[in-house]
Each structure stands twice: as C-alpha cells, then as structure tokens.
Short mmCIF file of C-alpha atoms in Angstrom, two decimals:
data_model
loop_
_atom_site.label_atom_id
_atom_site.label_comp_id
_atom_site.label_asym_id
_atom_site.label_seq_id
_atom_site.Cartn_x
_atom_site.Cartn_y
_atom_site.Cartn_z
CA MET H 251 -2.98 8.16 17.76
CA ALA H 252 -1.85 8.47 21.37
CA TYR H 253 0.86 11.10 20.96
CA THR H 254 2.78 12.93 18.26
CA THR H 255 6.53 13.34 18.05
CA LYS H 256 8.69 15.21 15.54
CA GLN H 257 9.72 11.89 13.99
CA ARG H 258 6.11 10.75 13.62
CA THR H 259 5.10 14.08 12.12
CA LYS H 260 7.92 13.91 9.56
CA LEU H 261 7.16 10.31 8.68
CA SER H 262 3.43 11.01 8.40
CA ARG H 263 4.07 13.95 6.06
CA PHE H 264 6.47 11.86 4.00
CA LEU H 265 3.92 9.05 3.61
CA GLU H 266 1.07 11.44 2.82
CA ALA H 267 3.21 13.10 0.13
CA GLN H 268 3.56 9.66 -1.50
CA LYS H 269 -0.19 9.03 -1.69
CA THR H 270 -0.21 8.86 -5.47
CA ARG H 271 1.92 5.71 -5.40
CA HIS H 272 2.84 2.65 -3.38
CA ILE H 273 5.96 3.04 -1.30
CA SER H 274 8.28 0.24 -0.27
CA MET H 275 9.39 -0.54 3.26
CA ARG H 276 12.96 0.04 2.12
CA GLU H 277 12.09 3.60 1.03
CA ILE H 278 10.33 4.31 4.33
CA LEU H 279 13.26 3.03 6.38
CA GLU H 280 15.75 5.02 4.27
CA PHE H 281 13.74 8.21 4.84
CA ALA H 282 13.41 7.49 8.56
CA LYS H 283 17.15 6.85 8.91
CA GLU H 284 17.94 10.17 7.19
CA GLU H 285 15.58 11.89 9.64
CA GLY H 286 17.09 10.16 12.67
CA SER H 287 14.23 7.77 13.45
CA GLY H 288 14.95 4.24 14.64
CA THR H 289 13.60 1.12 12.96
CA ALA H 290 11.48 0.09 15.97
CA THR H 291 9.87 3.55 16.07
CA VAL H 292 9.03 3.30 12.37
CA TYR H 293 7.43 -0.13 12.72
CA ARG H 294 5.36 0.96 15.75
CA PHE H 295 4.17 4.07 13.91
CA LEU H 296 3.30 2.13 10.76
CA ASP H 297 1.30 -0.32 12.89
CA ALA H 298 -0.60 2.61 14.41
CA LEU H 299 -1.35 4.08 10.96
CA LEU H 300 -2.51 0.67 9.73
CA GLU H 301 -4.81 0.37 12.75
CA GLU H 302 -6.25 3.84 12.07
CA GLY H 303 -6.89 2.97 8.42
CA LYS H 304 -4.59 5.75 7.17
CA LEU H 305 -2.23 3.22 5.61
CA CYS H 306 -2.70 -0.04 3.72
CA LYS H 307 -0.01 -2.69 3.61
CA PHE H 308 0.56 -5.20 0.84
CA THR H 309 3.12 -7.96 1.11
CA THR H 310 5.38 -8.49 -1.84
CA GLU H 311 7.62 -11.33 -2.86
CA ALA H 312 10.56 -9.04 -3.51
CA LYS H 313 13.18 -10.00 -0.93
CA GLU H 314 14.62 -6.50 -0.60
CA ASP H 315 11.28 -4.87 0.28
CA GLY H 316 8.87 -7.44 1.68
CA ALA H 317 5.98 -4.96 1.75
CA CYS H 318 4.64 -1.85 0.14
CA PHE H 319 2.36 0.73 1.67
CA GLU H 320 -0.27 3.14 0.45
CA TRP H 321 -1.54 6.28 2.21
CA HIS H 322 -5.31 6.78 2.35
CA ASP H 323 -7.32 9.93 3.00
CA ALA H 324 -10.49 7.98 2.23
CA PRO H 325 -11.42 4.32 1.78
CA CYS H 326 -9.53 2.65 -1.03
CA ASP H 327 -11.64 1.93 -4.12
CA MET H 328 -9.02 0.59 -6.51
CA TYR H 329 -7.61 -2.83 -7.26
CA HIS H 330 -4.03 -3.56 -6.26
CA PHE H 331 -1.63 -5.55 -8.36
CA VAL H 332 1.68 -6.90 -7.04
CA CYS H 333 4.32 -8.29 -9.38
CA SER H 334 5.73 -11.59 -8.14
CA ASP H 335 9.04 -10.93 -9.91
CA CYS H 336 9.99 -7.31 -9.13
CA GLY H 337 7.62 -6.61 -6.22
CA LYS H 338 6.15 -3.51 -7.86
CA CYS H 339 2.74 -2.53 -6.47
CA PHE H 340 0.32 -0.52 -8.57
CA HIS H 341 -3.35 0.44 -8.83
CA VAL H 342 -5.76 -0.62 -11.51
CA ASN H 343 -9.17 0.97 -11.94
CA CYS H 344 -10.92 -1.32 -14.40
CA PRO H 345 -14.67 -1.61 -15.10
CA SER H 346 -14.25 -5.24 -16.20
CA ILE H 347 -12.82 -6.22 -12.82
CA ALA H 348 -15.48 -4.12 -11.06
CA ALA H 349 -18.08 -6.29 -12.77
CA ILE H 350 -16.68 -9.26 -10.83
CA ASP H 351 -17.30 -7.43 -7.54
CA THR H 352 -20.85 -6.64 -8.61
CA HIS H 353 -21.44 -10.29 -9.53
CA ILE H 354 -19.99 -11.53 -6.24
CA GLU H 355 -22.16 -9.18 -4.20
CA LYS H 356 -25.35 -9.80 -6.20
CA GLU H 357 -25.04 -13.55 -6.68
CA HIS H 358 -23.17 -14.58 -3.56
CA GLY H 359 -24.03 -11.89 -1.01
CA PHE H 360 -20.37 -11.14 -0.37
CA ILE H 361 -18.94 -7.61 -0.37
CA VAL H 362 -15.32 -7.42 -1.51
CA ASN H 363 -13.00 -5.16 0.52
CA LEU H 364 -10.91 -3.40 -2.12
CA SER H 365 -8.38 -2.14 0.42
CA LYS H 366 -7.45 -5.78 1.08
CA THR H 367 -7.85 -7.16 -2.46
CA VAL H 368 -4.55 -7.88 -4.18
CA PHE H 369 -3.97 -9.56 -7.52
CA ARG H 370 -0.59 -11.26 -7.84
CA GLY H 371 1.17 -12.06 -11.07
CA ARG H 372 3.79 -10.59 -13.39
CA CYS H 373 3.83 -6.97 -14.49
CA ALA H 374 4.20 -6.14 -18.19
CA ALA H 375 7.88 -5.24 -17.78
CA CYS H 376 8.76 -8.56 -16.11
CA ALA H 377 6.65 -10.53 -18.57
CA GLY H 378 8.41 -8.73 -21.43
CA LYS H 379 5.14 -7.37 -22.79
CA GLU H 380 3.81 -3.94 -23.60
CA THR H 381 0.80 -2.68 -21.64
CA VAL H 382 -2.36 -2.16 -23.64
#
C-alpha cells in the first residue's frame, strides 16, 4: 500500500475485526460514514486491499448490498456460498465438496482457486428448510 491515513487505518482495523464473517458493502460504507470517510476513499482503499490479497470480494444478488467482502490473513481455503434471495455470504468447509477439487485436479489437471470459488443458490432460511 502506497500510504496510510487515519481513515485507512480505521477501515483496515474494522475489516480485520470482521474476519470471522463476510461483511456487506452497506456495512462498510456505514462504518466509513460514521468515521468521516468518503465513499470514493472507501472504494479506492477496498480496491487496494483486493489487489494486495488482504480482501476477497463476492458479488451478491441482493440489491441493497451488491457485494460482500472477507478479510484474509492467509490464503482462503474454504468454499463460499451466496444466497440468491437474501444475499447472505457464508463459508462451508465440507470434505465432500473438497473431493470434487481433488477429482478436478487429478483427472483434469486444473487447480481450483478457493478464494474465487462461489456457489450460488438459496440458503436454508430462504428455502424454508432446516440445516442438517
């Protein structure tokens, strides 16, 4: 990162504190506004964090958010699910899905990038079903 400002430091700390969950663009902009940061500054800083690999971005279909973000201290090794109805983003660490990656690499010579892999569908709440 080229330079650090108070606003960037606050935003970086805020995002890092959220690393156990996905955070929506709306939440980031609300925090930034409370801290006195402008929208353009936030977008430029998020772009820089994305470029550095500190942040992953997932587009959602929820009109009010449009994207969710995830802070990374290390490469992402989980699967990402995005609900097409509510826009919720969440992680899934599942050996059955991991077997697909193993198959793809072994049989097709293709290595899946988990930080960019997103499954889209309906979450249990939107589908009206209990999770197992």
